[in-house]
Amino acid sequence: MNQDKSKIVYVCSECGYKSSKWFGKCPNCGAWDSAVRIEEGVQKGTPSLINFESSTSNISIPKRMTTRMKETDRTLGGGVVPGSVILISGGPGIGKSTLAIEYASALTDYGNVYYVSGEESISQILMRVKRLGVENPRLFLSSEVNVDAVLSSVKDKPVAMVFDSIQTLYTSGMSALAGSVPQMRECTMKLIDYAKSNDTAIFIIGHITKSGSIAGPMILEHMVDGVLYLEGEPRSGRRILRSMKNRFGPTDEIAVYDMEENGMIEIPDPSKIFADIDTEDPGSTLSVIVEGSRPLMVNVQALTSVNYKNGAIRITRGFENTRLMIIAAIVSSHLGISLDNRDIYLNILGGLKTTDTAIDLAVAMAIFSSVKKLKFSPKVAFIGELGLDGRVRNVPQMQLRISEAKRMGIENIIVSNDSKYGGNGVKTLKEAILKSFGGNL
Ligand code: TYD
Ligand code: MG
């Protein structure tokens, strides 16, 4: 199409709101002095004709490329789709650049790959490349930050490119600063356009702040084909890569990594590291959650202690706080134990975060066992959601969960009566107690 006239628009640098008139205060998000003047191309005249060359019977689906990491490939739905644009987001220092350079190196199996980093100098990137042992004649580095300069210099239709990070990139012809919403949006649009017309897979790295604010990257999430979110406790080496959006595969898949001296090492069987199945300590229980298509056995730990002074504290790690409050209320009203003057600390072992309600029952059992200082009988796991009425409810993908528990050597799998796939069925929380402590009660 011809671009023979341009139009001036004003875009809010905070939220991306667009208007043909200048504004002092953004009518959308209320930010002051955030209007940025942008020249937009306006198409005029007859549009050029497109060619419907492909009927559904002669289009071939492009072959996916492997990252040489089975876990990432699975998370992406079977590898990287040529021409797709993937946002890798996560907090500072979590390992985004490390992971991306490992992907970049793996994708040289298919052709040239460019790694463009405005974050670091060439020699810094090179040091990382050497540390990871991924030097490769088909892997090219640049620390250019002008996206137009990069894209017009690359003439060989690379199979993949990495831009580290979107916050450092800018496109000329826009007065907004690099890292502002309009710049990030415009640069991403250019990258998407390039990816689609050259069949180049593009990874865009986007930082989020410590508090989890992802104002910029969040807008980008709507534009890209896939979003991989890297999370973990910065102090520990455990990392979880989560697929938050995927146009070419399932979402909510996770891959587990350990960040080691020479890169990210994948953990092929995470149940083995998240669950200590021999645990018999009071307050420690097992459950099976499902992340994407993968069942994961996890340890749920509760610690309760009497607090005479202040209001009782509820602290959780890896689990929603309000959910703990609800479960604590269910435990006290249906099992008749008072938790009013007890602090409860709840932890999902291994830095895992989950919203899967299948661990409700395990949480309740952990609290009960901690308060009563009771050991569970060995090799018992709990899979079920709890209702306010104290009933144990069935959860989806029960078959998958039960077979994972069996694979891990669990003998007594306590589930809802409504489960059609076996396990030790119970109706209520109270019944679960009777069936799990054996002679210890
Ligand atoms: P990095 O990939 O730079 O994080 P991000 O791009 O998300 O900010 O990695 C951050 C930290 O990881 C850095 O402090 C050094 C450490 N690291 C390793 O532990 N192993 C490695 O192989 C590499 C390259 C870095
Ligand atoms: Mg980085």
Tab-separated table of C-alpha atoms and ligand atoms in Angstrom:
chain	number	residue	atom	x	y	z
A	1	MET	CA	0.000	0.000	0.000
A	2	ASN	CA	1.136	3.531	-0.620
A	3	GLN	CA	1.891	5.743	2.294
A	4	ASP	CA	1.510	9.112	0.698
A	5	LYS	CA	0.257	11.232	3.531
A	6	SER	CA	1.133	11.347	7.174
A	7	LYS	CA	-0.980	12.356	10.108
A	8	ILE	CA	-0.026	13.711	13.509
A	9	VAL	CA	-1.368	11.856	16.525
A	10	TYR	CA	-0.708	12.159	20.231
A	11	VAL	CA	-0.063	9.041	22.259
A	12	CYS	CA	0.026	8.804	26.046
A	13	SER	CA	3.451	7.561	27.070
A	14	GLU	CA	1.979	5.903	30.151
A	15	CYS	CA	-0.919	3.888	28.804
A	16	GLY	CA	-0.726	4.166	25.028
A	17	TYR	CA	-4.011	6.137	24.635
A	18	LYS	CA	-4.178	7.741	21.220
A	19	SER	CA	-5.836	11.014	20.197
A	20	SER	CA	-5.765	13.349	17.226
A	21	LYS	CA	-5.605	16.315	19.633
A	22	TRP	CA	-2.930	17.193	22.152
A	23	PHE	CA	-3.898	16.600	25.780
A	24	GLY	CA	-2.401	17.886	29.043
A	25	LYS	CA	-3.935	15.146	31.112
A	26	CYS	CA	-4.547	11.734	29.630
A	27	PRO	CA	-8.326	11.114	29.509
A	28	ASN	CA	-7.686	7.384	29.820
A	29	CYS	CA	-5.194	6.980	32.667
A	30	GLY	CA	-5.071	10.488	34.103
A	31	ALA	CA	-1.298	10.972	33.666
A	32	TRP	CA	-0.110	14.573	33.206
A	33	ASP	CA	2.230	15.740	30.428
A	34	SER	CA	2.351	12.281	28.925
A	35	ALA	CA	1.276	13.184	25.378
A	36	VAL	CA	3.890	12.344	22.766
A	37	ARG	CA	3.618	13.660	19.209
A	38	ILE	CA	3.856	10.909	16.598
A	39	GLU	CA	3.703	11.029	12.835
A	40	GLU	CA	1.611	8.205	11.456
A	41	GLY	CA	1.429	7.080	7.861
A	42	VAL	CA	-2.033	7.354	6.296
A	43	GLN	CA	-2.916	5.179	3.379
A	44	LYS	CA	-4.641	6.895	0.471
A	45	GLY	CA	-5.748	5.789	-2.951
A	46	THR	CA	-6.459	2.290	-4.201
A	47	PRO	CA	-4.963	-0.440	-2.102
A	48	SER	CA	-2.643	-2.802	-3.925
A	49	LEU	CA	-4.045	-6.239	-4.680
A	50	ILE	CA	-3.140	-9.220	-2.602
A	51	ASN	CA	-2.647	-12.666	-3.924
A	52	PHE	CA	-4.637	-15.542	-2.462
A	53	GLU	CA	-2.040	-17.977	-3.673
A	54	SER	CA	-2.648	-20.632	-1.092
A	55	SER	CA	-5.707	-22.777	-0.789
A	56	THR	CA	-6.056	-24.714	2.445
A	57	SER	CA	-4.881	-27.845	0.688
A	58	ASN	CA	-1.546	-26.541	-0.515
A	59	ILE	CA	-0.352	-24.520	2.455
A	60	SER	CA	2.279	-26.366	4.380
A	61	ILE	CA	2.676	-25.671	8.062
A	62	PRO	CA	6.201	-24.469	8.822
A	63	LYS	CA	8.324	-26.926	10.741
A	64	ARG	CA	9.045	-25.988	14.307
A	65	MET	CA	12.628	-25.466	15.381
A	66	THR	CA	14.052	-26.987	18.511
A	67	THR	CA	15.725	-24.901	21.210
A	68	ARG	CA	17.677	-28.046	22.109
A	69	MET	CA	15.863	-27.812	25.413
A	70	LYS	CA	13.062	-30.336	25.536
A	71	GLU	CA	11.347	-28.457	28.341
A	72	THR	CA	11.200	-25.139	26.494
A	73	ASP	CA	10.107	-26.889	23.301
A	74	ARG	CA	7.266	-28.544	25.180
A	75	THR	CA	6.281	-25.262	26.803
A	76	LEU	CA	6.089	-23.644	23.366
A	77	GLY	CA	3.921	-26.480	22.080
A	78	GLY	CA	6.649	-28.396	20.241
A	79	GLY	CA	9.394	-25.887	19.462
A	80	VAL	CA	9.758	-22.430	17.958
A	81	VAL	CA	7.458	-21.580	15.048
A	82	PRO	CA	9.351	-19.758	12.249
A	83	GLY	CA	8.138	-16.171	11.946
A	84	SER	CA	6.662	-16.126	15.450
A	85	VAL	CA	7.317	-13.357	17.951
A	86	ILE	CA	7.831	-14.379	21.550
A	87	LEU	CA	8.113	-12.073	24.526
A	88	ILE	CA	10.331	-13.312	27.343
A	89	SER	CA	9.515	-11.342	30.454
A	90	GLY	CA	10.650	-11.490	34.037
A	91	GLY	CA	12.345	-9.544	36.799
A	92	PRO	CA	15.899	-8.246	36.664
A	93	GLY	CA	18.664	-10.830	37.052
A	94	ILE	CA	16.302	-13.775	36.761
A	95	GLY	CA	18.091	-15.232	33.715
A	96	LYS	CA	16.264	-13.912	30.638
A	97	SER	CA	19.425	-13.011	28.726
A	98	THR	CA	21.067	-16.292	29.643
A	99	LEU	CA	18.111	-18.319	28.432
A	100	ALA	CA	17.720	-16.236	25.267
A	101	ILE	CA	21.338	-16.632	24.267
A	102	GLU	CA	21.073	-20.370	24.759
A	103	TYR	CA	18.042	-20.402	22.434
A	104	ALA	CA	19.875	-18.179	19.954
A	105	SER	CA	22.780	-20.566	19.863
A	106	ALA	CA	20.540	-23.628	19.432
A	107	LEU	CA	18.649	-22.030	16.560
A	108	THR	CA	21.871	-21.639	14.540
A	109	ASP	CA	21.183	-25.271	13.591
A	110	TYR	CA	18.734	-23.768	11.090
A	111	GLY	CA	20.634	-20.706	9.859
A	112	ASN	CA	21.964	-17.357	11.002
A	113	VAL	CA	20.842	-15.872	14.289
A	114	TYR	CA	21.307	-12.272	15.463
A	115	TYR	CA	21.464	-11.294	19.092
A	116	VAL	CA	20.887	-7.584	19.526
A	117	SER	CA	21.489	-6.269	22.999
A	118	GLY	CA	21.220	-2.677	24.054
A	119	GLU	CA	21.652	-3.864	27.610
A	120	GLU	CA	25.275	-4.874	27.361
A	121	SER	CA	28.360	-4.094	25.303
A	122	ILE	CA	29.563	-6.583	22.703
A	123	SER	CA	32.422	-7.660	24.953
A	124	GLN	CA	30.046	-8.257	27.850
A	125	ILE	CA	27.786	-10.387	25.673
A	126	LEU	CA	30.816	-12.207	24.368
A	127	MET	CA	31.929	-12.995	27.902
A	128	ARG	CA	28.532	-14.504	28.572
A	129	VAL	CA	28.645	-16.449	25.310
A	130	LYS	CA	32.026	-17.874	26.285
A	131	ARG	CA	30.871	-18.657	29.797
A	132	LEU	CA	27.974	-20.614	28.363
A	133	GLY	CA	30.193	-22.230	25.749
A	134	VAL	CA	27.868	-21.284	22.893
A	135	GLU	CA	30.270	-19.551	20.477
A	136	ASN	CA	29.089	-20.211	16.977
A	137	PRO	CA	30.017	-18.838	13.530
A	138	ARG	CA	26.317	-18.371	12.756
A	139	LEU	CA	25.584	-16.402	15.906
A	140	PHE	CA	26.055	-12.642	15.381
A	141	LEU	CA	26.092	-9.981	18.069
A	142	SER	CA	25.237	-6.310	18.049
A	143	SER	CA	24.613	-3.698	20.683
A	144	GLU	CA	22.678	-1.361	18.364
A	145	VAL	CA	19.563	0.200	19.876
A	146	ASN	CA	17.968	1.695	16.770
A	147	VAL	CA	15.521	-0.904	15.516
A	148	ASP	CA	15.400	0.563	11.991
A	149	ALA	CA	19.184	0.418	11.717
A	150	VAL	CA	19.185	-3.216	12.817
A	151	LEU	CA	16.396	-4.387	10.544
A	152	SER	CA	17.749	-2.642	7.451
A	153	SER	CA	21.247	-4.024	8.068
A	154	VAL	CA	20.092	-7.613	8.249
A	155	LYS	CA	19.810	-8.854	4.711
A	156	ASP	CA	20.089	-12.618	5.006
A	157	LYS	CA	16.648	-13.579	6.384
A	158	PRO	CA	17.928	-14.903	9.685
A	159	VAL	CA	16.060	-17.819	11.231
A	160	ALA	CA	15.940	-16.025	14.551
A	161	MET	CA	16.725	-12.740	16.254
A	162	VAL	CA	16.795	-11.751	19.900
A	163	PHE	CA	16.200	-8.178	21.086
A	164	ASP	CA	17.462	-7.636	24.604
A	165	SER	CA	15.587	-5.653	25.779
A	166	ILE	CA	12.552	-3.930	24.270
A	167	GLN	CA	13.075	-1.151	26.841
A	168	THR	CA	16.398	-0.181	25.240
A	169	LEU	CA	15.151	-0.099	21.638
A	170	TYR	CA	13.905	2.931	19.783
A	171	THR	CA	12.695	3.844	16.362
A	172	SER	CA	13.577	7.170	14.775
A	173	GLY	CA	10.800	9.556	13.842
A	174	MET	CA	9.256	9.475	17.288
A	175	SER	CA	10.073	11.947	20.011
A	176	ALA	CA	9.256	9.547	22.852
A	177	LEU	CA	12.113	8.120	24.880
A	178	ALA	CA	13.296	4.540	24.571
A	179	GLY	CA	11.391	2.483	27.120
A	180	SER	CA	8.207	4.563	26.876
A	181	VAL	CA	5.016	2.797	25.895
A	182	PRO	CA	4.708	4.353	22.406
A	183	GLN	CA	8.337	3.474	21.589
A	184	MET	CA	7.997	-0.084	22.790
A	185	ARG	CA	4.774	-0.492	20.880
A	186	GLU	CA	6.132	0.961	17.661
A	187	CYS	CA	9.354	-1.071	17.857
A	188	THR	CA	7.399	-4.248	18.547
A	189	MET	CA	5.147	-3.546	15.577
A	190	LYS	CA	8.214	-3.213	13.363
A	191	LEU	CA	9.660	-6.440	14.713
A	192	ILE	CA	6.391	-8.307	14.167
A	193	ASP	CA	6.213	-6.998	10.640
A	194	TYR	CA	9.793	-8.089	9.998
A	195	ALA	CA	9.226	-11.520	11.560
A	196	LYS	CA	6.146	-12.219	9.464
A	197	SER	CA	7.630	-11.078	6.172
A	198	ASN	CA	10.958	-12.870	6.624
A	199	ASP	CA	9.875	-15.985	8.545
A	200	THR	CA	12.285	-14.973	11.270
A	201	ALA	CA	11.462	-16.070	14.783
A	202	ILE	CA	11.946	-13.085	17.079
A	203	PHE	CA	12.453	-13.178	20.817
A	204	ILE	CA	11.825	-9.893	22.589
A	205	ILE	CA	13.044	-9.559	26.150
A	206	GLY	CA	10.980	-7.314	28.431
A	207	HIS	CA	11.804	-6.415	32.011
A	208	ILE	CA	9.254	-6.142	34.662
A	209	THR	CA	9.885	-4.303	37.877
A	210	LYS	CA	10.414	-6.028	41.203
A	211	SER	CA	6.882	-5.194	42.281
A	212	GLY	CA	5.616	-7.091	39.256
A	213	SER	CA	4.546	-4.012	37.323
A	214	ILE	CA	4.692	-4.769	33.646
A	215	ALA	CA	3.051	-1.674	32.194
A	216	GLY	CA	5.147	-1.781	29.049
A	217	PRO	CA	5.423	-5.498	28.441
A	218	MET	CA	1.723	-5.923	29.248
A	219	ILE	CA	0.748	-3.859	26.224
A	220	LEU	CA	3.143	-5.948	24.158
A	221	GLU	CA	1.508	-9.159	25.331
A	222	HIS	CA	-1.475	-8.429	23.116
A	223	MET	CA	0.696	-7.976	20.068
A	224	VAL	CA	3.074	-10.930	20.211
A	225	ASP	CA	2.363	-14.587	19.450
A	226	GLY	CA	3.613	-15.943	22.704
A	227	VAL	CA	4.661	-14.831	26.157
A	228	LEU	CA	7.128	-16.759	28.266
A	229	TYR	CA	7.408	-15.594	31.822
A	230	LEU	CA	10.490	-16.501	33.824
A	231	GLU	CA	10.109	-16.534	37.574
A	232	GLY	CA	11.852	-17.789	40.678
A	233	GLU	CA	13.444	-16.650	43.871
A	234	PRO	CA	16.500	-14.599	42.873
A	235	ARG	CA	18.475	-16.101	45.758
A	236	SER	CA	17.845	-19.702	44.771
A	237	GLY	CA	18.790	-21.110	41.404
A	238	ARG	CA	15.373	-22.600	40.695
A	239	ARG	CA	13.576	-21.012	37.737
A	240	ILE	CA	10.149	-21.637	36.288
A	241	LEU	CA	9.395	-20.700	32.722
A	242	ARG	CA	5.680	-20.328	32.186
A	243	SER	CA	3.818	-19.963	28.929
A	244	MET	CA	1.278	-17.197	29.577
A	245	LYS	CA	0.124	-16.811	26.001
A	246	ASN	CA	0.651	-19.022	23.007
A	247	ARG	CA	-0.972	-18.632	19.627
A	248	PHE	CA	0.633	-21.856	18.467
A	249	GLY	CA	0.200	-24.128	21.432
A	250	PRO	CA	-1.138	-24.573	24.918
A	251	THR	CA	-0.842	-21.975	27.664
A	252	ASP	CA	0.061	-22.471	31.301
A	253	GLU	CA	2.708	-25.007	30.406
A	254	ILE	CA	5.738	-24.761	32.603
A	255	ALA	CA	9.355	-25.758	32.285
A	256	VAL	CA	11.610	-25.956	35.306
A	257	TYR	CA	15.251	-24.928	35.245
A	258	ASP	CA	18.164	-24.569	37.577
A	259	MET	CA	20.389	-21.572	36.957
A	260	GLU	CA	23.889	-22.891	37.285
A	261	GLU	CA	27.425	-21.663	36.753
A	262	ASN	CA	27.278	-22.404	33.022
A	263	GLY	CA	23.699	-21.683	32.145
A	264	MET	CA	20.174	-22.903	32.600
A	265	ILE	CA	19.910	-26.623	33.213
A	266	GLU	CA	16.502	-28.152	32.563
A	267	ILE	CA	14.802	-30.397	35.080
A	268	PRO	CA	13.014	-33.119	33.151
A	269	ASP	CA	11.074	-34.602	36.086
A	270	PRO	CA	10.068	-31.706	38.389
A	271	SER	CA	7.881	-33.850	40.686
A	272	LYS	CA	11.107	-35.368	41.954
A	273	ILE	CA	12.438	-31.999	43.080
A	274	PHE	CA	9.228	-30.356	44.308
A	275	ALA	CA	8.090	-33.285	46.401
A	276	ASP	CA	9.849	-34.987	49.228
A	277	ILE	CA	7.662	-38.043	49.378
A	278	ASP	CA	9.302	-39.519	52.436
A	279	THR	CA	8.410	-36.531	54.572
A	280	GLU	CA	6.631	-37.490	57.762
A	281	ASP	CA	7.000	-34.271	59.687
A	282	PRO	CA	3.832	-32.778	61.133
A	283	GLY	CA	2.604	-29.953	58.905
A	284	SER	CA	4.017	-31.407	55.719
A	285	THR	CA	1.684	-32.910	53.112
A	286	LEU	CA	1.691	-33.917	49.480
A	287	SER	CA	-0.623	-33.033	46.635
A	288	VAL	CA	-0.650	-33.084	42.843
A	289	ILE	CA	-1.240	-29.875	40.922
A	290	VAL	CA	-1.519	-29.567	37.154
A	291	GLU	CA	0.314	-26.823	35.286
A	292	GLY	CA	-0.667	-26.833	31.623
A	293	SER	CA	-0.670	-30.489	30.701
A	294	ARG	CA	1.844	-31.502	33.327
A	295	PRO	CA	0.982	-33.005	36.686
A	296	LEU	CA	3.379	-32.016	39.451
A	297	MET	CA	3.656	-33.530	42.871
A	298	VAL	CA	4.268	-30.835	45.472
A	299	ASN	CA	4.963	-30.546	49.163
A	300	VAL	CA	2.656	-28.251	51.066
A	301	GLN	CA	4.032	-27.159	54.411
A	302	ALA	CA	2.218	-25.417	57.206
A	303	LEU	CA	3.709	-24.087	60.379
A	304	THR	CA	1.422	-22.832	63.101
A	305	SER	CA	2.399	-21.152	66.321
A	306	VAL	CA	0.478	-19.581	69.138
A	307	ASN	CA	0.380	-15.791	69.044
A	308	TYR	CA	-0.933	-14.200	72.254
A	309	LYS	CA	-0.079	-10.612	71.413
A	310	ASN	CA	-1.261	-9.433	68.034
A	311	GLY	CA	-3.913	-10.531	65.626
A	312	ALA	CA	-2.990	-13.910	64.142
A	313	ILE	CA	-0.730	-13.710	61.111
A	314	ARG	CA	-1.334	-15.544	57.828
A	315	ILE	CA	1.670	-15.675	55.554
A	316	THR	CA	1.885	-17.694	52.352
A	317	ARG	CA	4.530	-18.433	49.778
A	318	GLY	CA	3.425	-19.754	46.412
A	319	PHE	CA	-0.235	-19.748	47.422
A	320	GLU	CA	-2.947	-17.092	47.526
A	321	ASN	CA	-3.291	-15.437	50.911
A	322	THR	CA	-7.071	-15.074	50.857
A	323	ARG	CA	-7.395	-18.744	49.953
A	324	LEU	CA	-5.419	-19.648	53.066
A	325	MET	CA	-7.770	-17.504	55.167
A	326	ILE	CA	-10.784	-19.320	53.741
A	327	ILE	CA	-9.237	-22.742	54.328
A	328	ALA	CA	-8.274	-21.758	57.873
A	329	ALA	CA	-11.900	-20.795	58.471
A	330	ILE	CA	-13.083	-24.140	57.075
A	331	VAL	CA	-10.612	-26.016	59.281
A	332	SER	CA	-11.688	-24.233	62.435
A	333	SER	CA	-15.400	-24.525	61.838
A	334	HIS	CA	-15.511	-28.105	60.534
A	335	LEU	CA	-12.781	-29.674	62.646
A	336	GLY	CA	-13.579	-27.646	65.730
A	337	ILE	CA	-10.096	-26.257	66.353
A	338	SER	CA	-9.594	-22.617	67.112
A	339	LEU	CA	-7.051	-20.824	64.946
A	340	ASP	CA	-7.862	-17.328	66.202
A	341	ASN	CA	-4.683	-16.968	68.202
A	342	ARG	CA	-2.457	-18.950	65.887
A	343	ASP	CA	-0.107	-17.670	63.232
A	344	ILE	CA	-0.116	-19.774	60.086
A	345	TYR	CA	2.779	-19.861	57.643
A	346	LEU	CA	2.144	-21.788	54.471
A	347	ASN	CA	4.730	-22.733	51.916
A	348	ILE	CA	4.762	-24.604	48.625
A	349	LEU	CA	8.206	-26.139	48.587
A	350	GLY	CA	10.657	-25.309	45.824
A	351	GLY	CA	9.550	-21.757	44.979
A	352	LEU	CA	6.528	-22.920	42.988
A	353	LYS	CA	3.476	-20.689	42.715
A	354	THR	CA	0.086	-22.169	42.023
A	355	THR	CA	-3.571	-21.233	41.871
A	356	ASP	CA	-4.690	-24.846	41.449
A	357	THR	CA	-7.465	-25.475	43.987
A	358	ALA	CA	-6.656	-29.187	44.052
A	359	ILE	CA	-4.241	-28.511	46.891
A	360	ASP	CA	-6.940	-27.097	49.206
A	361	LEU	CA	-7.325	-30.387	51.009
A	362	ALA	CA	-3.558	-30.736	51.435
A	363	VAL	CA	-3.420	-27.207	52.873
A	364	ALA	CA	-6.161	-28.005	55.402
A	365	MET	CA	-4.469	-31.264	56.361
A	366	ALA	CA	-1.119	-29.535	56.769
A	367	ILE	CA	-2.670	-26.959	59.118
A	368	PHE	CA	-4.440	-29.642	61.125
A	369	SER	CA	-1.340	-31.776	61.417
A	370	SER	CA	0.787	-28.814	62.465
A	371	VAL	CA	-1.668	-27.700	65.149
A	372	LYS	CA	-2.075	-31.223	66.520
A	373	LYS	CA	1.598	-32.093	65.970
A	374	LEU	CA	0.460	-35.296	64.310
A	375	LYS	CA	2.425	-37.291	61.782
A	376	PHE	CA	0.690	-38.577	58.699
A	377	SER	CA	0.861	-42.255	57.901
A	378	PRO	CA	3.562	-42.694	55.240
A	379	LYS	CA	2.953	-42.260	51.509
A	380	VAL	CA	-0.301	-40.351	51.645
A	381	ALA	CA	-1.330	-37.521	49.293
A	382	PHE	CA	-4.389	-35.260	49.118
A	383	ILE	CA	-6.082	-34.104	45.945
A	384	GLY	CA	-9.255	-32.075	46.223
A	385	GLU	CA	-10.890	-28.694	46.505
A	386	LEU	CA	-12.621	-27.683	49.722
A	387	GLY	CA	-16.071	-26.179	49.896
A	388	LEU	CA	-17.139	-23.848	52.697
A	389	ASP	CA	-19.388	-26.692	53.844
A	390	GLY	CA	-16.336	-28.817	54.607
A	391	ARG	CA	-17.002	-31.104	51.640
A	392	VAL	CA	-14.142	-32.390	49.494
A	393	ARG	CA	-14.835	-31.641	45.846
A	394	ASN	CA	-13.601	-33.241	42.720
A	395	VAL	CA	-11.116	-31.374	40.514
A	396	PRO	CA	-10.399	-31.600	36.778
A	397	GLN	CA	-7.751	-33.921	35.344
A	398	MET	CA	-8.090	-36.391	38.178
A	399	GLN	CA	-6.796	-39.314	36.160
A	400	LEU	CA	-3.591	-37.450	35.382
A	401	ARG	CA	-3.110	-36.484	39.023
A	402	ILE	CA	-3.756	-39.939	40.402
A	403	SER	CA	-1.382	-41.612	37.998
A	404	GLU	CA	1.320	-39.069	38.849
A	405	ALA	CA	0.848	-39.776	42.555
A	406	LYS	CA	1.108	-43.512	41.877
A	407	ARG	CA	4.197	-43.015	39.749
A	408	MET	CA	5.785	-41.209	42.677
A	409	GLY	CA	5.050	-44.177	44.929
A	410	ILE	CA	2.054	-42.828	46.854
A	411	GLU	CA	-0.119	-45.614	48.231
A	412	ASN	CA	-2.927	-43.705	49.891
A	413	ILE	CA	-4.364	-41.062	47.570
A	414	ILE	CA	-7.170	-39.227	49.300
A	415	VAL	CA	-9.635	-37.729	46.839
A	416	SER	CA	-13.265	-36.717	46.586
A	417	ASN	CA	-15.912	-39.430	46.598
A	418	ASP	CA	-16.900	-38.178	43.174
A	419	SER	CA	-13.614	-39.127	41.570
A	420	LYS	CA	-14.120	-41.715	38.860
A	421	TYR	CA	-10.500	-42.681	38.673
A	422	GLY	CA	-9.876	-44.496	41.903
A	423	GLY	CA	-8.075	-43.212	44.962
A	424	ASN	CA	-9.369	-43.296	48.508
A	425	GLY	CA	-12.671	-41.418	48.260
A	426	VAL	CA	-13.903	-39.176	51.070
A	427	LYS	CA	-16.917	-36.928	51.408
A	428	THR	CA	-15.734	-34.444	53.992
A	429	LEU	CA	-12.613	-32.954	55.491
A	430	LYS	CA	-13.342	-34.821	58.700
A	431	GLU	CA	-13.421	-38.132	56.863
A	432	ALA	CA	-10.095	-37.264	55.204
A	433	ILE	CA	-8.569	-36.878	58.672
A	434	LEU	CA	-9.784	-40.307	59.722
A	435	LYS	CA	-8.407	-41.935	56.609
A	436	SER	CA	-4.979	-40.357	56.632
A	437	PHE	CA	-3.466	-40.486	60.070
A	438	GLY	CA	-3.838	-44.224	60.476
A	439	GLY	CA	-2.825	-45.262	63.947
A	440	ASN	CA	-1.288	-41.842	64.641
A	441	LEU	CA	-4.598	-40.160	65.441
B	1	TYD	P1	20.820	-12.727	33.300
B	1	TYD	O1	20.567	-13.719	32.243
B	1	TYD	O2	21.729	-11.604	32.969
B	1	TYD	O3	19.448	-12.135	33.853
B	1	TYD	P2	18.431	-11.094	33.169
B	1	TYD	O4	18.761	-10.983	31.736
B	1	TYD	O5	17.069	-11.686	33.421
B	1	TYD	O6	18.579	-9.809	33.893
B	1	TYD	O7	21.416	-13.526	34.545
B	1	TYD	C1	21.464	-12.946	35.797
B	1	TYD	C2	22.378	-13.620	36.769
B	1	TYD	O8	22.618	-14.959	36.523
B	1	TYD	C3	23.714	-12.967	36.830
B	1	TYD	O9	23.808	-12.361	38.098
B	1	TYD	C4	24.717	-14.025	36.723
B	1	TYD	C5	23.956	-15.288	36.810
B	1	TYD	N1	24.408	-16.312	35.850
B	1	TYD	C6	24.505	-17.633	36.274
B	1	TYD	O10	24.258	-17.967	37.427
B	1	TYD	N2	24.904	-18.576	35.366
B	1	TYD	C7	25.195	-18.263	34.076
B	1	TYD	O11	25.537	-19.157	33.304
B	1	TYD	C8	25.084	-16.893	33.660
B	1	TYD	C9	25.416	-16.485	32.265
B	1	TYD	C10	24.695	-15.957	34.588
B	2	MG	MG	19.520	-9.310	30.696
